[in-house]
Short mmCIF file of C-alpha atoms in Angstrom, two decimals:
data_model
loop_
_atom_site.label_atom_id
_atom_site.label_comp_id
_atom_site.label_asym_id
_atom_site.label_seq_id
_atom_site.Cartn_x
_atom_site.Cartn_y
_atom_site.Cartn_z
CA UNK A 544 0.00 0.00 0.00
CA UNK A 545 1.47 3.32 -1.10
CA UNK A 546 0.64 6.31 1.06
CA UNK A 547 1.54 9.20 -1.26
CA UNK A 548 1.74 9.54 -5.03
CA UNK A 549 3.82 12.56 -6.00
CA UNK A 550 2.78 14.05 -9.35
CA UNK A 551 5.68 15.88 -11.02
CA UNK A 552 5.00 17.15 -14.57
CA UNK A 553 8.08 18.11 -16.55
CA UNK A 554 8.41 20.25 -19.65
CA UNK A 555 11.86 21.59 -20.57
CA UNK A 556 12.84 21.89 -16.92
CA UNK A 557 16.48 20.86 -17.15
CA UNK A 558 17.83 23.87 -15.27
CA UNK A 559 16.21 22.95 -11.95
CA UNK A 560 14.87 19.42 -12.38
CA UNK A 561 17.62 17.45 -10.64
CA UNK A 562 17.35 19.58 -7.50
CA UNK A 563 13.55 19.14 -7.45
CA UNK A 564 13.78 15.35 -7.79
CA UNK A 565 16.49 15.10 -5.14
CA UNK A 566 14.33 17.05 -2.67
CA UNK A 567 11.61 14.41 -3.07
CA UNK A 568 13.86 11.37 -2.87
CA UNK A 569 15.48 12.71 0.32
CA UNK A 570 12.17 13.10 2.18
CA UNK A 571 12.14 11.76 5.74
CA UNK A 572 8.79 10.16 4.84
CA UNK A 573 9.58 7.16 2.65
CA UNK A 574 6.33 5.44 1.62
CA UNK A 575 5.66 7.23 -1.65
CA UNK A 576 5.90 6.85 -5.40
CA UNK A 577 7.20 9.63 -7.64
CA UNK A 578 5.38 9.85 -10.95
CA UNK A 579 7.45 11.98 -13.30
CA UNK A 580 5.46 12.89 -16.41
CA UNK A 581 7.66 14.07 -19.27
CA UNK A 582 5.37 16.28 -21.34
CA UNK A 583 7.28 16.26 -24.63
CA UNK A 584 10.42 18.00 -23.39
CA UNK A 585 12.90 18.97 -26.10
CA UNK A 586 15.82 19.68 -23.76
CA UNK A 587 17.73 17.06 -21.76
CA UNK A 588 15.05 16.63 -19.09
CA UNK A 589 14.62 12.95 -20.02
CA UNK A 590 18.31 12.26 -19.52
CA UNK A 591 18.24 13.97 -16.14
CA UNK A 592 15.24 11.90 -15.03
CA UNK A 593 16.83 8.66 -16.21
CA UNK A 594 20.02 9.47 -14.31
CA UNK A 595 18.17 8.75 -11.06
CA UNK A 596 18.03 5.10 -10.04
CA UNK A 597 15.29 4.68 -7.46
CA UNK A 598 12.49 2.12 -7.39
CA UNK A 599 10.06 4.76 -6.19
CA UNK A 600 10.30 6.64 -9.49
CA UNK A 601 7.75 5.86 -12.20
CA UNK A 602 8.62 7.50 -15.50
CA UNK A 603 5.71 8.41 -17.78
CA UNK A 604 6.17 9.98 -21.20
CA UNK A 605 3.41 11.81 -23.04
CA UNK A 606 3.10 11.47 -26.80
CA UNK A 607 4.17 15.04 -27.48
CA UNK A 608 3.45 18.18 -25.50
CA UNK A 609 -0.05 17.73 -24.05
CA UNK A 610 0.06 20.50 -21.47
CA UNK A 611 0.04 20.70 -17.69
CA UNK A 612 -3.62 19.86 -17.15
CA UNK A 613 -3.42 16.69 -19.25
CA UNK A 614 -0.26 15.64 -17.41
CA UNK A 615 -1.78 16.24 -13.98
CA UNK A 616 -4.89 14.21 -14.77
CA UNK A 617 -2.81 11.41 -16.29
CA UNK A 618 -0.64 11.29 -13.21
CA UNK A 619 -3.67 11.08 -10.93
CA UNK A 620 -5.24 8.32 -13.04
CA UNK A 621 -2.07 6.23 -12.92
CA UNK A 622 -1.31 6.90 -9.25
CA UNK A 623 -1.62 4.19 -6.60
CA UNK A 624 -1.34 6.27 -3.43
CA UNK A 625 -3.92 7.20 -0.82
CA UNK A 626 -2.90 10.82 -1.20
CA UNK A 627 -1.86 12.91 -4.19
CA UNK A 628 1.05 15.30 -3.59
CA UNK A 629 1.87 18.01 -6.08
CA UNK A 630 5.38 19.09 -6.97
CA UNK A 631 6.73 21.35 -9.70
CA UNK A 632 9.96 20.69 -11.57
CA UNK A 633 11.60 23.93 -10.42
CA UNK A 634 10.73 23.89 -6.71
CA UNK A 635 12.38 22.35 -3.67
CA UNK A 636 10.48 20.36 -1.04
CA UNK A 637 11.84 20.63 2.49
CA UNK A 638 12.89 17.35 4.08
CA UNK A 639 9.90 16.90 6.43
CA UNK A 640 7.21 18.11 4.04
CA UNK A 641 5.50 14.76 3.40
CA UNK A 642 5.85 13.55 6.98
CA UNK A 643 4.17 16.67 8.37
CA UNK A 644 1.40 16.76 5.78
CA UNK A 645 0.68 13.02 5.91
CA UNK A 646 0.44 13.01 9.73
CA UNK A 647 -1.86 16.02 9.65
CA UNK A 648 -4.21 14.47 7.08
CA UNK A 649 -4.31 11.16 8.95
CA UNK A 650 -5.31 12.99 12.12
CA UNK A 651 -7.93 15.16 10.37
CA UNK A 652 -10.16 12.97 8.17
CA UNK A 653 -12.53 15.83 7.30
CA UNK A 654 -9.78 17.68 5.45
CA UNK A 655 -9.86 16.98 1.72
CA UNK A 656 -6.69 18.88 0.83
CA UNK A 657 -4.00 20.73 2.69
CA UNK A 658 -1.26 23.08 1.62
CA UNK A 659 1.61 24.79 3.41
CA UNK A 660 3.47 28.07 3.45
CA UNK A 661 6.32 28.56 0.97
CA UNK A 662 9.50 30.57 0.74
CA UNK A 663 10.27 32.36 -2.50
CA UNK A 664 13.39 31.27 -4.32
CA UNK A 665 14.96 33.01 -7.31
CA UNK A 666 14.13 36.54 -8.41
CA UNK A 667 11.77 37.25 -5.50
CA UNK A 668 12.31 37.28 -1.75
CA UNK A 669 9.99 36.61 1.17
CA UNK A 670 7.25 34.13 1.97
CA UNK A 671 3.95 33.07 0.39
CA UNK A 672 1.17 32.45 2.89
CA UNK A 673 -2.55 31.79 2.71
CA UNK A 674 -5.19 31.54 5.47
CA UNK A 675 -4.91 28.46 7.68
CA UNK A 676 -8.42 27.44 8.77
CA UNK A 677 -11.21 26.14 6.56
CA UNK A 678 -13.59 29.07 7.20
CA UNK A 679 -10.95 31.65 6.31
CA UNK A 680 -9.91 29.67 3.25
CA UNK A 681 -13.52 29.51 2.05
CA UNK A 682 -13.86 33.28 2.37
CA UNK A 683 -10.74 33.85 0.32
CA UNK A 684 -11.80 31.30 -2.28
CA UNK A 685 -14.51 33.76 -3.28
CA UNK A 686 -11.74 35.98 -4.67
CA UNK A 687 -8.80 33.74 -5.47
CA UNK A 688 -6.84 30.59 -4.88
CA UNK A 689 -6.15 29.69 -1.25
CA UNK A 690 -3.69 26.79 -1.46
CA UNK A 691 -0.25 27.03 -3.06
CA UNK A 692 -0.55 24.39 -5.77
CA UNK A 693 2.90 22.70 -5.48
CA UNK A 694 2.46 22.38 -1.69
CA UNK A 695 -0.84 20.50 -1.94
CA UNK A 696 -1.64 17.08 -0.51
CA UNK A 697 -5.05 15.78 -1.63
CA UNK A 698 -7.12 12.75 -0.63
CA UNK A 699 -7.42 10.70 -3.79
CA UNK A 700 -10.74 9.17 -2.72
CA UNK A 701 -12.26 12.68 -2.73
CA UNK A 702 -11.23 13.12 -6.36
CA UNK A 703 -12.53 9.67 -7.32
CA UNK A 704 -15.78 9.77 -5.37
CA UNK A 705 -16.86 13.18 -6.67
CA UNK A 706 -15.18 12.91 -10.08
CA UNK A 707 -13.09 16.00 -9.48
CA UNK A 708 -10.22 16.64 -11.87
CA UNK A 709 -8.26 19.47 -13.42
CA UNK A 710 -10.16 21.08 -16.29
CA UNK A 711 -9.02 22.63 -19.57
CA UNK A 712 -11.93 25.05 -19.20
CA UNK A 713 -9.97 26.76 -16.41
CA UNK A 714 -6.62 27.08 -18.14
CA UNK A 715 -3.84 28.76 -16.09
CA UNK A 716 -6.04 28.76 -12.96
CA UNK A 717 -6.88 25.05 -12.86
CA UNK A 718 -5.64 24.79 -9.27
CA UNK A 719 -7.96 27.56 -8.07
CA UNK A 720 -10.91 25.74 -9.63
CA UNK A 721 -10.03 22.40 -8.06
CA UNK A 722 -9.83 23.95 -4.56
CA UNK A 723 -13.29 25.40 -5.12
CA UNK A 724 -14.59 21.97 -6.18
CA UNK A 725 -13.02 20.17 -3.23
CA UNK A 726 -14.35 22.81 -0.81
CA UNK A 727 -17.89 21.80 -1.80
CA UNK A 728 -17.43 18.29 -0.41
CA UNK A 729 -14.65 18.55 2.19
CA UNK A 730 -12.68 20.97 4.33
CA UNK A 731 -9.44 22.68 3.34
CA UNK A 732 -6.46 23.61 5.48
CA UNK A 733 -3.03 25.20 5.24
CA UNK A 734 -0.30 24.06 7.61
CA UNK A 735 1.37 27.27 8.87
CA UNK A 736 4.90 26.08 8.20
CA UNK A 737 7.25 26.72 5.30
CA UNK A 738 7.62 23.27 3.69
CA UNK A 739 8.50 24.28 0.13
CA UNK A 740 10.86 26.64 -1.64
CA UNK A 741 8.90 28.13 -4.54
CA UNK A 742 11.06 29.28 -7.43
CA UNK A 743 10.09 32.41 -9.34
CA UNK A 744 11.41 33.17 -12.83
CA UNK A 745 10.22 34.62 -16.12
CA UNK A 746 9.26 31.27 -17.69
CA UNK A 747 6.44 30.50 -15.24
CA UNK A 748 2.76 30.50 -16.19
CA UNK A 749 2.26 33.61 -14.05
CA UNK A 750 4.76 35.40 -16.28
CA UNK A 751 4.01 33.91 -19.70
CA UNK A 752 0.20 33.61 -19.56
CA UNK A 753 -0.83 36.27 -17.07
CA UNK A 754 -3.73 37.55 -19.19
CA UNK A 755 -5.19 34.05 -19.59
CA UNK A 756 -4.81 33.47 -15.85
CA UNK A 757 -6.54 36.74 -14.97
CA UNK A 758 -9.47 35.98 -17.30
CA UNK A 759 -9.86 32.47 -15.89
CA UNK A 760 -9.76 33.75 -12.30
CA UNK A 761 -12.50 36.29 -12.96
CA UNK A 762 -14.57 33.51 -14.54
CA UNK A 763 -14.22 31.38 -11.39
CA UNK A 764 -14.97 34.35 -9.14
CA UNK A 765 -18.14 35.06 -11.11
CA UNK A 766 -19.20 31.41 -10.83
CA UNK A 767 -18.54 31.52 -7.08
CA UNK A 768 -20.76 34.55 -6.64
CA UNK A 769 -23.58 33.06 -8.74
CA UNK A 770 -23.37 29.70 -6.93
CA UNK A 771 -23.68 31.51 -3.60
CA UNK A 772 -27.18 32.61 -4.62
CA UNK A 773 -26.48 36.19 -5.67
CA UNK A 774 -28.51 37.17 -8.74
CA UNK A 775 -25.86 39.06 -10.69
CA UNK A 776 -25.48 39.29 -14.45
CA UNK A 777 -22.06 38.97 -16.06
CA UNK A 778 -21.99 42.64 -17.24
CA UNK A 779 -22.91 43.83 -13.74
CA UNK A 780 -20.24 41.58 -12.25
CA UNK A 781 -17.60 43.01 -14.60
CA UNK A 782 -18.42 46.53 -13.45
CA UNK A 783 -18.41 45.51 -9.76
CA UNK A 784 -15.15 43.59 -10.08
CA UNK A 785 -13.38 46.47 -11.83
CA UNK A 786 -14.58 48.86 -9.13
CA UNK A 787 -13.38 46.62 -6.30
CA UNK A 788 -9.95 45.99 -7.82
CA UNK A 789 -9.48 49.69 -8.59
CA UNK A 790 -10.91 51.09 -5.37
CA UNK A 791 -8.99 48.81 -3.03
CA UNK A 792 -6.02 47.85 -5.23
CA UNK A 793 -7.08 44.27 -4.53
CA UNK A 794 -4.44 41.72 -5.57
CA UNK A 795 -5.98 38.27 -5.79
CA UNK A 796 -2.91 36.17 -5.11
CA UNK A 797 -1.02 38.15 -2.49
#
């Protein structure tokens, strides 16, 4: 029985990939599998992956570049763990990350997914934090994501039971959408400890597809408001949202 399946999509990540993989393999928690999904990389990512000899690694290769959402869903489908852990190919997991998150989830069966705090690494300094408790997270979910995606640990049975998966309809904000979906059937939590170093650079989705991400976020926010029972048309929402963001300089992800 495998406790944790780590889903690590890779696309042209050679610069940081070895360090990311090493941070997983060195975890103090040992009962996991590492699913590395090579999404049509054209650099030497495949060679780097194959340089690691560890029975916990399962190498999966897409037929061409299918995109992050396809890779995430494929990894989940092929996983054998009780929990799904996310990891990006340019981040670094701290040594006790899985041990702390696994113990927390085992002790709190009502929690469907938990994240952690993160420390910025690269061209940005400081820490990335979201609310800790479920009620606070739900409030913030009305306006933006509330779990740092590569810190997440998710109960796989929640995804299977309620047929929750990452969706191409929410491109560049697919994580925000999945937290909203999970929050409808389970509680969410953030462990108030830095358990990941989150690398920032100009090749990330937040840098390369910021307009797509912003549009998708506003779509999710609108759906959240409508699902809460507020009778608001899309044109009226657009006016309200522009006023709020201008009036209060509201930054969704900070």
